[in-house]
């Protein structure tokens, strides 16, 4: 099997080093007719790796004979619906392209549904092609991720009682589209949650809008230092608050009345997880949060935070006392967390083991270097994310969050 160094591209720390600029996509119609401006090139952060991020090797040959990739079946009993929303925040300009006078977002909403219908796509072919190109993967069909079989049904009728469903907001990693957290989203929806996954425009290598426009990643073009990611985390916090406003208000989504506004949480992968701390510090409606393998930018949170929070990561990067710069960011944030908190590590994981990309890569015959198999990493991630949310949004006791579980020996409980 060909070895794929996928995980090396996606930690916040490694992304601060020089990286290849993604190929241009169809420019947004509202942008000026000139190249997207590069961000300033500040000096490299002293506590972060200085070497260039390696390109991904190409698989030896296309894997055209393999069946289409697929997401794992949800563990809950409910049918899952999903709808896509194109939201516009006219109260602020885009933080990355100030000439765009509003913040446009694409949001997927997964939810319990009454019946099945047309199976939803995973992502568009253009998004798939740009995501694979950014990773340097050319030995598989460029649109292969768009063929991924999901378990959700497009625009199915929502099911639930008024104010009966908790809301969970998901934020993907830097450069990654919202689709990469679909397995978590589908699973939570099957168990009675409404889940909103956000594409943070100009931070993903590809976001396609309903009119066909495709935006690419602006801060990916050039070197980055911690201030870039502090800016991104705070911008994502504003995105999250706006999405909560719209989903719980009238006229945006037909299932809005089903959402219990008093039970809102946030989870995210990589920068998306770290952004949860920024969002919770800004928005008191978010009762609990999870950072999944995400290095925390400086000064986030900037004050003590008493609401529940969980770190879930890999030992190679986040073992307390290791002296690694990534670990130090968790240790610093840990001191600010004054309420219920946990620090869990998944043995054998790589960075993409926690989202869909690692397991899907394995289905395509690509080796990410993870020791934990893709189906198992999906199972572990969904189990612990679900347990955390059931505890803090539904007040259901979760012993596996209090002590090691014989059924989940890969998960280690640690205390800094």
Tab-separated table of N, CA and C in Angstrom, residues 316-413:
chain	number	residue	atom	x	y	z
A	316	UNK	N	1.198	11.679	19.971
A	316	UNK	CA	2.418	12.204	19.363
A	316	UNK	C	2.522	13.717	19.489
A	317	UNK	N	1.382	14.383	19.559
A	317	UNK	CA	1.371	15.843	19.555
A	317	UNK	C	0.984	16.445	20.897
A	318	UNK	N	0.134	15.770	21.661
A	318	UNK	CA	-0.475	16.411	22.824
A	318	UNK	C	-0.297	15.653	24.138
A	319	UNK	N	0.822	14.988	24.333
A	319	UNK	CA	1.098	14.348	25.616
A	319	UNK	C	1.618	15.392	26.600
A	320	UNK	N	0.952	15.566	27.753
A	320	UNK	CA	1.400	16.583	28.716
A	320	UNK	C	2.852	16.378	29.128
A	321	UNK	N	3.559	17.486	29.270
A	321	UNK	CA	4.946	17.424	29.695
A	321	UNK	C	5.933	17.063	28.613
A	322	UNK	N	5.470	16.903	27.377
A	322	UNK	CA	6.358	16.483	26.290
A	322	UNK	C	7.283	17.595	25.817
A	323	UNK	N	6.924	18.824	26.129
A	323	UNK	CA	7.719	19.953	25.670
A	323	UNK	C	7.423	20.377	24.248
A	324	UNK	N	6.501	19.702	23.582
A	324	UNK	CA	6.153	20.079	22.212
A	324	UNK	C	5.399	21.411	22.212
A	325	UNK	N	5.610	22.249	21.198
A	325	UNK	CA	4.909	23.534	21.170
A	325	UNK	C	3.394	23.377	21.102
A	326	UNK	N	2.916	22.331	20.399
A	326	UNK	CA	1.468	22.106	20.325
A	326	UNK	C	0.904	21.772	21.705
A	327	UNK	N	1.617	20.916	22.441
A	327	UNK	CA	1.175	20.544	23.783
A	327	UNK	C	1.113	21.763	24.685
A	328	UNK	N	2.092	22.635	24.554
A	328	UNK	CA	2.132	23.830	25.397
A	328	UNK	C	0.887	24.690	25.223
A	329	UNK	N	0.316	24.704	24.011
A	329	UNK	CA	-0.894	25.511	23.806
A	329	UNK	C	-2.080	24.922	24.559
A	330	UNK	N	-2.154	23.594	24.631
A	330	UNK	CA	-3.221	22.962	25.415
A	330	UNK	C	-2.987	23.189	26.903
A	331	UNK	N	-1.748	23.074	27.329
A	331	UNK	CA	-1.441	23.267	28.749
A	331	UNK	C	-1.788	24.681	29.193
A	332	UNK	N	-1.523	25.658	28.331
A	332	UNK	CA	-1.859	27.035	28.668
A	332	UNK	C	-3.370	27.231	28.728
A	333	UNK	N	-4.091	26.694	27.739
A	333	UNK	CA	-5.551	26.817	27.745
A	333	UNK	C	-6.157	26.069	28.929
A	334	UNK	N	-5.574	24.923	29.278
A	334	UNK	CA	-6.073	24.112	30.393
A	334	UNK	C	-6.141	24.927	31.685
A	335	UNK	N	-5.165	25.798	31.890
A	335	UNK	CA	-5.136	26.623	33.100
A	335	UNK	C	-6.311	27.588	33.141
A	336	UNK	N	-6.811	27.956	31.967
A	336	UNK	CA	-7.942	28.889	31.891
A	336	UNK	C	-9.288	28.193	32.063
A	337	UNK	N	-9.298	26.875	31.935
A	337	UNK	CA	-10.551	26.128	32.047
A	337	UNK	C	-10.796	25.797	33.514
A	338	UNK	N	-11.789	26.434	34.106
A	338	UNK	CA	-12.021	26.288	35.544
A	338	UNK	C	-13.223	25.410	35.871
A	339	UNK	N	-13.908	24.900	34.856
A	339	UNK	CA	-15.056	24.022	35.079
A	339	UNK	C	-14.718	22.574	34.776
A	340	UNK	N	-15.730	21.792	34.409
A	340	UNK	CA	-15.531	20.388	34.017
A	340	UNK	C	-14.612	20.368	32.806
A	341	UNK	N	-13.590	19.502	32.832
A	341	UNK	CA	-12.672	19.428	31.691
A	341	UNK	C	-12.041	18.046	31.626
A	342	UNK	N	-11.701	17.653	30.391
A	342	UNK	CA	-11.040	16.375	30.166
A	342	UNK	C	-9.973	16.553	29.084
A	343	UNK	N	-8.931	15.710	29.199
A	343	UNK	CA	-7.833	15.674	28.224
A	343	UNK	C	-7.670	14.210	27.844
A	344	UNK	N	-8.106	13.848	26.648
A	344	UNK	CA	-8.097	12.463	26.186
A	344	UNK	C	-7.194	12.318	24.967
A	345	UNK	N	-6.514	11.178	24.877
A	345	UNK	CA	-5.618	10.907	23.759
A	345	UNK	C	-5.963	9.571	23.123
A	346	UNK	N	-5.990	9.530	21.782
A	346	UNK	CA	-6.284	8.308	21.042
A	346	UNK	C	-4.981	7.686	20.539
A	347	UNK	N	-4.601	6.575	21.124
A	347	UNK	CA	-3.381	5.884	20.728
A	347	UNK	C	-3.462	5.416	19.276
A	348	UNK	N	-2.397	5.637	18.524
A	348	UNK	CA	-2.327	5.167	17.143
A	348	UNK	C	-2.956	6.075	16.119
A	349	UNK	N	-3.449	7.243	16.553
A	349	UNK	CA	-4.140	8.145	15.627
A	349	UNK	C	-3.167	9.069	14.912
A	350	UNK	N	-3.562	9.502	13.741
A	350	UNK	CA	-2.949	10.616	13.043
A	350	UNK	C	-3.973	11.752	13.006
A	351	UNK	N	-3.527	12.921	12.548
A	351	UNK	CA	-4.396	14.096	12.611
A	351	UNK	C	-5.720	13.873	11.893
A	352	UNK	N	-5.677	13.224	10.722
A	352	UNK	CA	-6.903	13.032	9.958
A	352	UNK	C	-7.690	11.810	10.406
A	353	UNK	N	-7.225	11.117	11.435
A	353	UNK	CA	-8.013	9.997	11.969
A	353	UNK	C	-9.315	10.478	12.588
A	354	UNK	N	-9.353	11.744	13.001
A	354	UNK	CA	-10.503	12.259	13.739
A	354	UNK	C	-11.590	12.826	12.830
A	355	UNK	N	-11.265	13.085	11.550
A	355	UNK	CA	-12.309	13.527	10.629
A	355	UNK	C	-12.516	12.438	9.581
A	356	UNK	N	-13.149	12.763	8.468
A	356	UNK	CA	-13.450	11.736	7.465
A	356	UNK	C	-12.263	11.400	6.567
A	357	UNK	N	-11.300	12.304	6.452
A	357	UNK	CA	-10.293	12.152	5.406
A	357	UNK	C	-9.383	10.955	5.608
A	358	UNK	N	-8.976	10.689	6.841
A	358	UNK	CA	-8.124	9.531	7.084
A	358	UNK	C	-8.808	8.220	6.736
A	359	UNK	N	-9.992	7.962	7.292
A	359	UNK	CA	-10.699	6.730	6.938
A	359	UNK	C	-11.049	6.623	5.456
A	360	UNK	N	-11.445	7.724	4.825
A	360	UNK	CA	-11.758	7.667	3.393
A	360	UNK	C	-10.502	7.402	2.568
A	361	UNK	N	-9.377	7.981	2.976
A	361	UNK	CA	-8.122	7.712	2.272
A	361	UNK	C	-7.786	6.231	2.321
A	362	UNK	N	-8.006	5.614	3.483
A	362	UNK	CA	-7.731	4.178	3.609
A	362	UNK	C	-8.617	3.367	2.667
A	363	UNK	N	-9.878	3.784	2.511
A	363	UNK	CA	-10.770	3.083	1.582
A	363	UNK	C	-10.281	3.193	0.141
A	364	UNK	N	-9.558	4.270	-0.153
A	364	UNK	CA	-9.031	4.475	-1.505
A	364	UNK	C	-7.656	3.843	-1.692
A	365	UNK	N	-7.199	3.128	-0.674
A	365	UNK	CA	-5.915	2.455	-0.781
A	365	UNK	C	-4.725	3.322	-0.453
A	366	UNK	N	-4.956	4.426	0.256
A	366	UNK	CA	-3.889	5.348	0.621
A	366	UNK	C	-3.567	5.185	2.104
A	367	UNK	N	-2.311	5.076	2.438
A	367	UNK	CA	-1.879	4.849	3.814
A	367	UNK	C	-1.543	6.175	4.479
A	368	UNK	N	-2.298	6.560	5.499
A	368	UNK	CA	-2.052	7.815	6.207
A	368	UNK	C	-1.057	7.661	7.341
A	369	UNK	N	-0.620	6.449	7.613
A	369	UNK	CA	0.311	6.224	8.705
A	369	UNK	C	-0.352	5.975	10.039
A	370	UNK	N	-1.676	5.990	10.083
A	370	UNK	CA	-2.379	5.747	11.340
A	370	UNK	C	-2.330	4.269	11.704
A	371	UNK	N	-2.098	3.984	12.979
A	371	UNK	CA	-2.119	2.607	13.461
A	371	UNK	C	-3.533	2.149	13.795
A	372	UNK	N	-4.385	3.092	14.171
A	372	UNK	CA	-5.772	2.737	14.445
A	372	UNK	C	-6.522	2.706	13.110
A	373	UNK	N	-7.220	1.621	12.783
A	373	UNK	CA	-7.930	1.533	11.500
A	373	UNK	C	-9.005	2.608	11.365
A	374	UNK	N	-9.300	2.982	10.127
A	374	UNK	CA	-10.284	4.023	9.880
A	374	UNK	C	-11.636	3.785	10.525
A	375	UNK	N	-12.246	2.598	10.354
A	375	UNK	CA	-13.539	2.364	10.995
A	375	UNK	C	-13.485	2.510	12.514
A	376	UNK	N	-12.360	2.101	13.109
A	376	UNK	CA	-12.230	2.206	14.563
A	376	UNK	C	-12.053	3.661	14.998
A	377	UNK	N	-11.292	4.440	14.243
A	377	UNK	CA	-11.118	5.846	14.624
A	377	UNK	C	-12.429	6.606	14.504
A	378	UNK	N	-13.228	6.296	13.474
A	378	UNK	CA	-14.560	6.888	13.382
A	378	UNK	C	-15.389	6.508	14.601
A	379	UNK	N	-15.355	5.233	14.981
A	379	UNK	CA	-16.137	4.749	16.112
A	379	UNK	C	-15.726	5.446	17.400
A	380	UNK	N	-14.426	5.538	17.642
A	380	UNK	CA	-13.945	6.157	18.875
A	380	UNK	C	-14.283	7.641	18.924
A	381	UNK	N	-14.048	8.334	17.832
A	381	UNK	CA	-14.328	9.772	17.812
A	381	UNK	C	-15.806	10.042	18.034
A	382	UNK	N	-16.661	9.331	17.325
A	382	UNK	CA	-18.101	9.549	17.472
A	382	UNK	C	-18.575	9.169	18.870
A	383	UNK	N	-18.009	8.113	19.439
A	383	UNK	CA	-18.418	7.672	20.771
A	383	UNK	C	-18.112	8.728	21.821
A	384	UNK	N	-16.903	9.266	21.803
A	384	UNK	CA	-16.515	10.215	22.847
A	384	UNK	C	-17.104	11.599	22.627
A	385	UNK	N	-17.250	12.012	21.389
A	385	UNK	CA	-17.946	13.272	21.123
A	385	UNK	C	-19.400	13.160	21.563
A	386	UNK	N	-20.050	12.053	21.206
A	386	UNK	CA	-21.443	11.857	21.599
A	386	UNK	C	-21.622	11.770	23.101
A	387	UNK	N	-20.700	11.100	23.785
A	387	UNK	CA	-20.793	10.982	25.241
A	387	UNK	C	-20.680	12.349	25.902
A	388	UNK	N	-19.744	13.152	25.443
A	388	UNK	CA	-19.580	14.494	26.000
A	388	UNK	C	-20.855	15.316	25.833
A	389	UNK	N	-21.432	15.276	24.646
A	389	UNK	CA	-22.638	16.067	24.389
A	389	UNK	C	-23.835	15.525	25.155
A	390	UNK	N	-23.962	14.205	25.249
A	390	UNK	CA	-25.060	13.629	26.029
A	390	UNK	C	-24.957	14.024	27.499
A	391	UNK	N	-23.732	14.102	28.010
A	391	UNK	CA	-23.542	14.488	29.406
A	391	UNK	C	-23.914	15.943	29.637
A	392	UNK	N	-23.443	16.821	28.786
A	392	UNK	CA	-23.565	18.250	29.076
A	392	UNK	C	-24.777	18.926	28.446
A	393	UNK	N	-25.394	18.312	27.449
A	393	UNK	CA	-26.619	18.879	26.884
A	393	UNK	C	-27.855	18.089	27.265
A	394	UNK	N	-27.674	16.836	27.693
A	394	UNK	CA	-28.817	15.993	28.058
A	394	UNK	C	-28.739	15.471	29.487
A	395	UNK	N	-27.643	15.772	30.164
A	395	UNK	CA	-27.450	15.387	31.565
A	395	UNK	C	-27.562	13.883	31.775
A	396	UNK	N	-27.035	13.115	30.812
A	396	UNK	CA	-26.984	11.663	30.935
A	396	UNK	C	-25.593	11.260	31.415
A	397	UNK	N	-25.483	10.547	32.526
A	397	UNK	CA	-24.165	10.147	33.042
A	397	UNK	C	-23.365	9.369	32.003
A	398	UNK	N	-22.059	9.618	31.961
A	398	UNK	CA	-21.174	8.986	30.974
A	398	UNK	C	-19.911	8.496	31.683
A	399	UNK	N	-19.932	7.290	32.237
A	399	UNK	CA	-18.765	6.780	32.973
A	399	UNK	C	-17.484	6.749	32.150
A	400	UNK	N	-17.577	6.560	30.842
A	400	UNK	CA	-16.345	6.455	30.056
A	400	UNK	C	-15.583	7.778	29.989
A	401	UNK	N	-16.248	8.877	30.398
A	401	UNK	CA	-15.553	10.155	30.477
A	401	UNK	C	-14.867	10.359	31.821
A	402	UNK	N	-15.148	9.480	32.774
A	402	UNK	CA	-14.572	9.608	34.111
A	402	UNK	C	-13.380	8.698	34.344
A	403	UNK	N	-13.267	7.648	33.550
A	403	UNK	CA	-12.196	6.671	33.776
A	403	UNK	C	-11.943	5.907	32.477
A	404	UNK	N	-10.796	5.252	32.357
A	404	UNK	CA	-10.532	4.444	31.164
A	404	UNK	C	-11.585	3.366	30.973
A	405	UNK	N	-11.905	3.070	29.715
A	405	UNK	CA	-12.926	2.079	29.393
A	405	UNK	C	-12.284	0.841	28.785
A	406	UNK	N	-12.544	-0.351	29.340
A	406	UNK	CA	-12.001	-1.584	28.741
A	406	UNK	C	-12.445	-1.788	27.296
A	407	UNK	N	-13.603	-1.229	26.945
A	407	UNK	CA	-14.104	-1.363	25.575
A	407	UNK	C	-13.434	-0.389	24.609
A	408	UNK	N	-12.726	0.592	25.166
A	408	UNK	CA	-12.079	1.610	24.335
A	408	UNK	C	-10.647	1.819	24.831
A	409	UNK	N	-9.815	0.780	24.779
A	409	UNK	CA	-8.465	0.882	25.352
A	409	UNK	C	-7.561	1.878	24.632
A	410	UNK	N	-7.931	2.275	23.419
A	410	UNK	CA	-7.105	3.241	22.687
A	410	UNK	C	-7.169	4.643	23.298
A	411	UNK	N	-8.222	4.918	24.084
A	411	UNK	CA	-8.406	6.250	24.651
A	411	UNK	C	-7.765	6.322	26.031
A	412	UNK	N	-6.834	7.241	26.180
A	412	UNK	CA	-6.126	7.437	27.438
A	412	UNK	C	-6.589	8.735	28.105
A	413	UNK	N	-6.895	8.640	29.397
A	413	UNK	CA	-7.204	9.822	30.191
A	413	UNK	C	-5.901	10.357	30.779
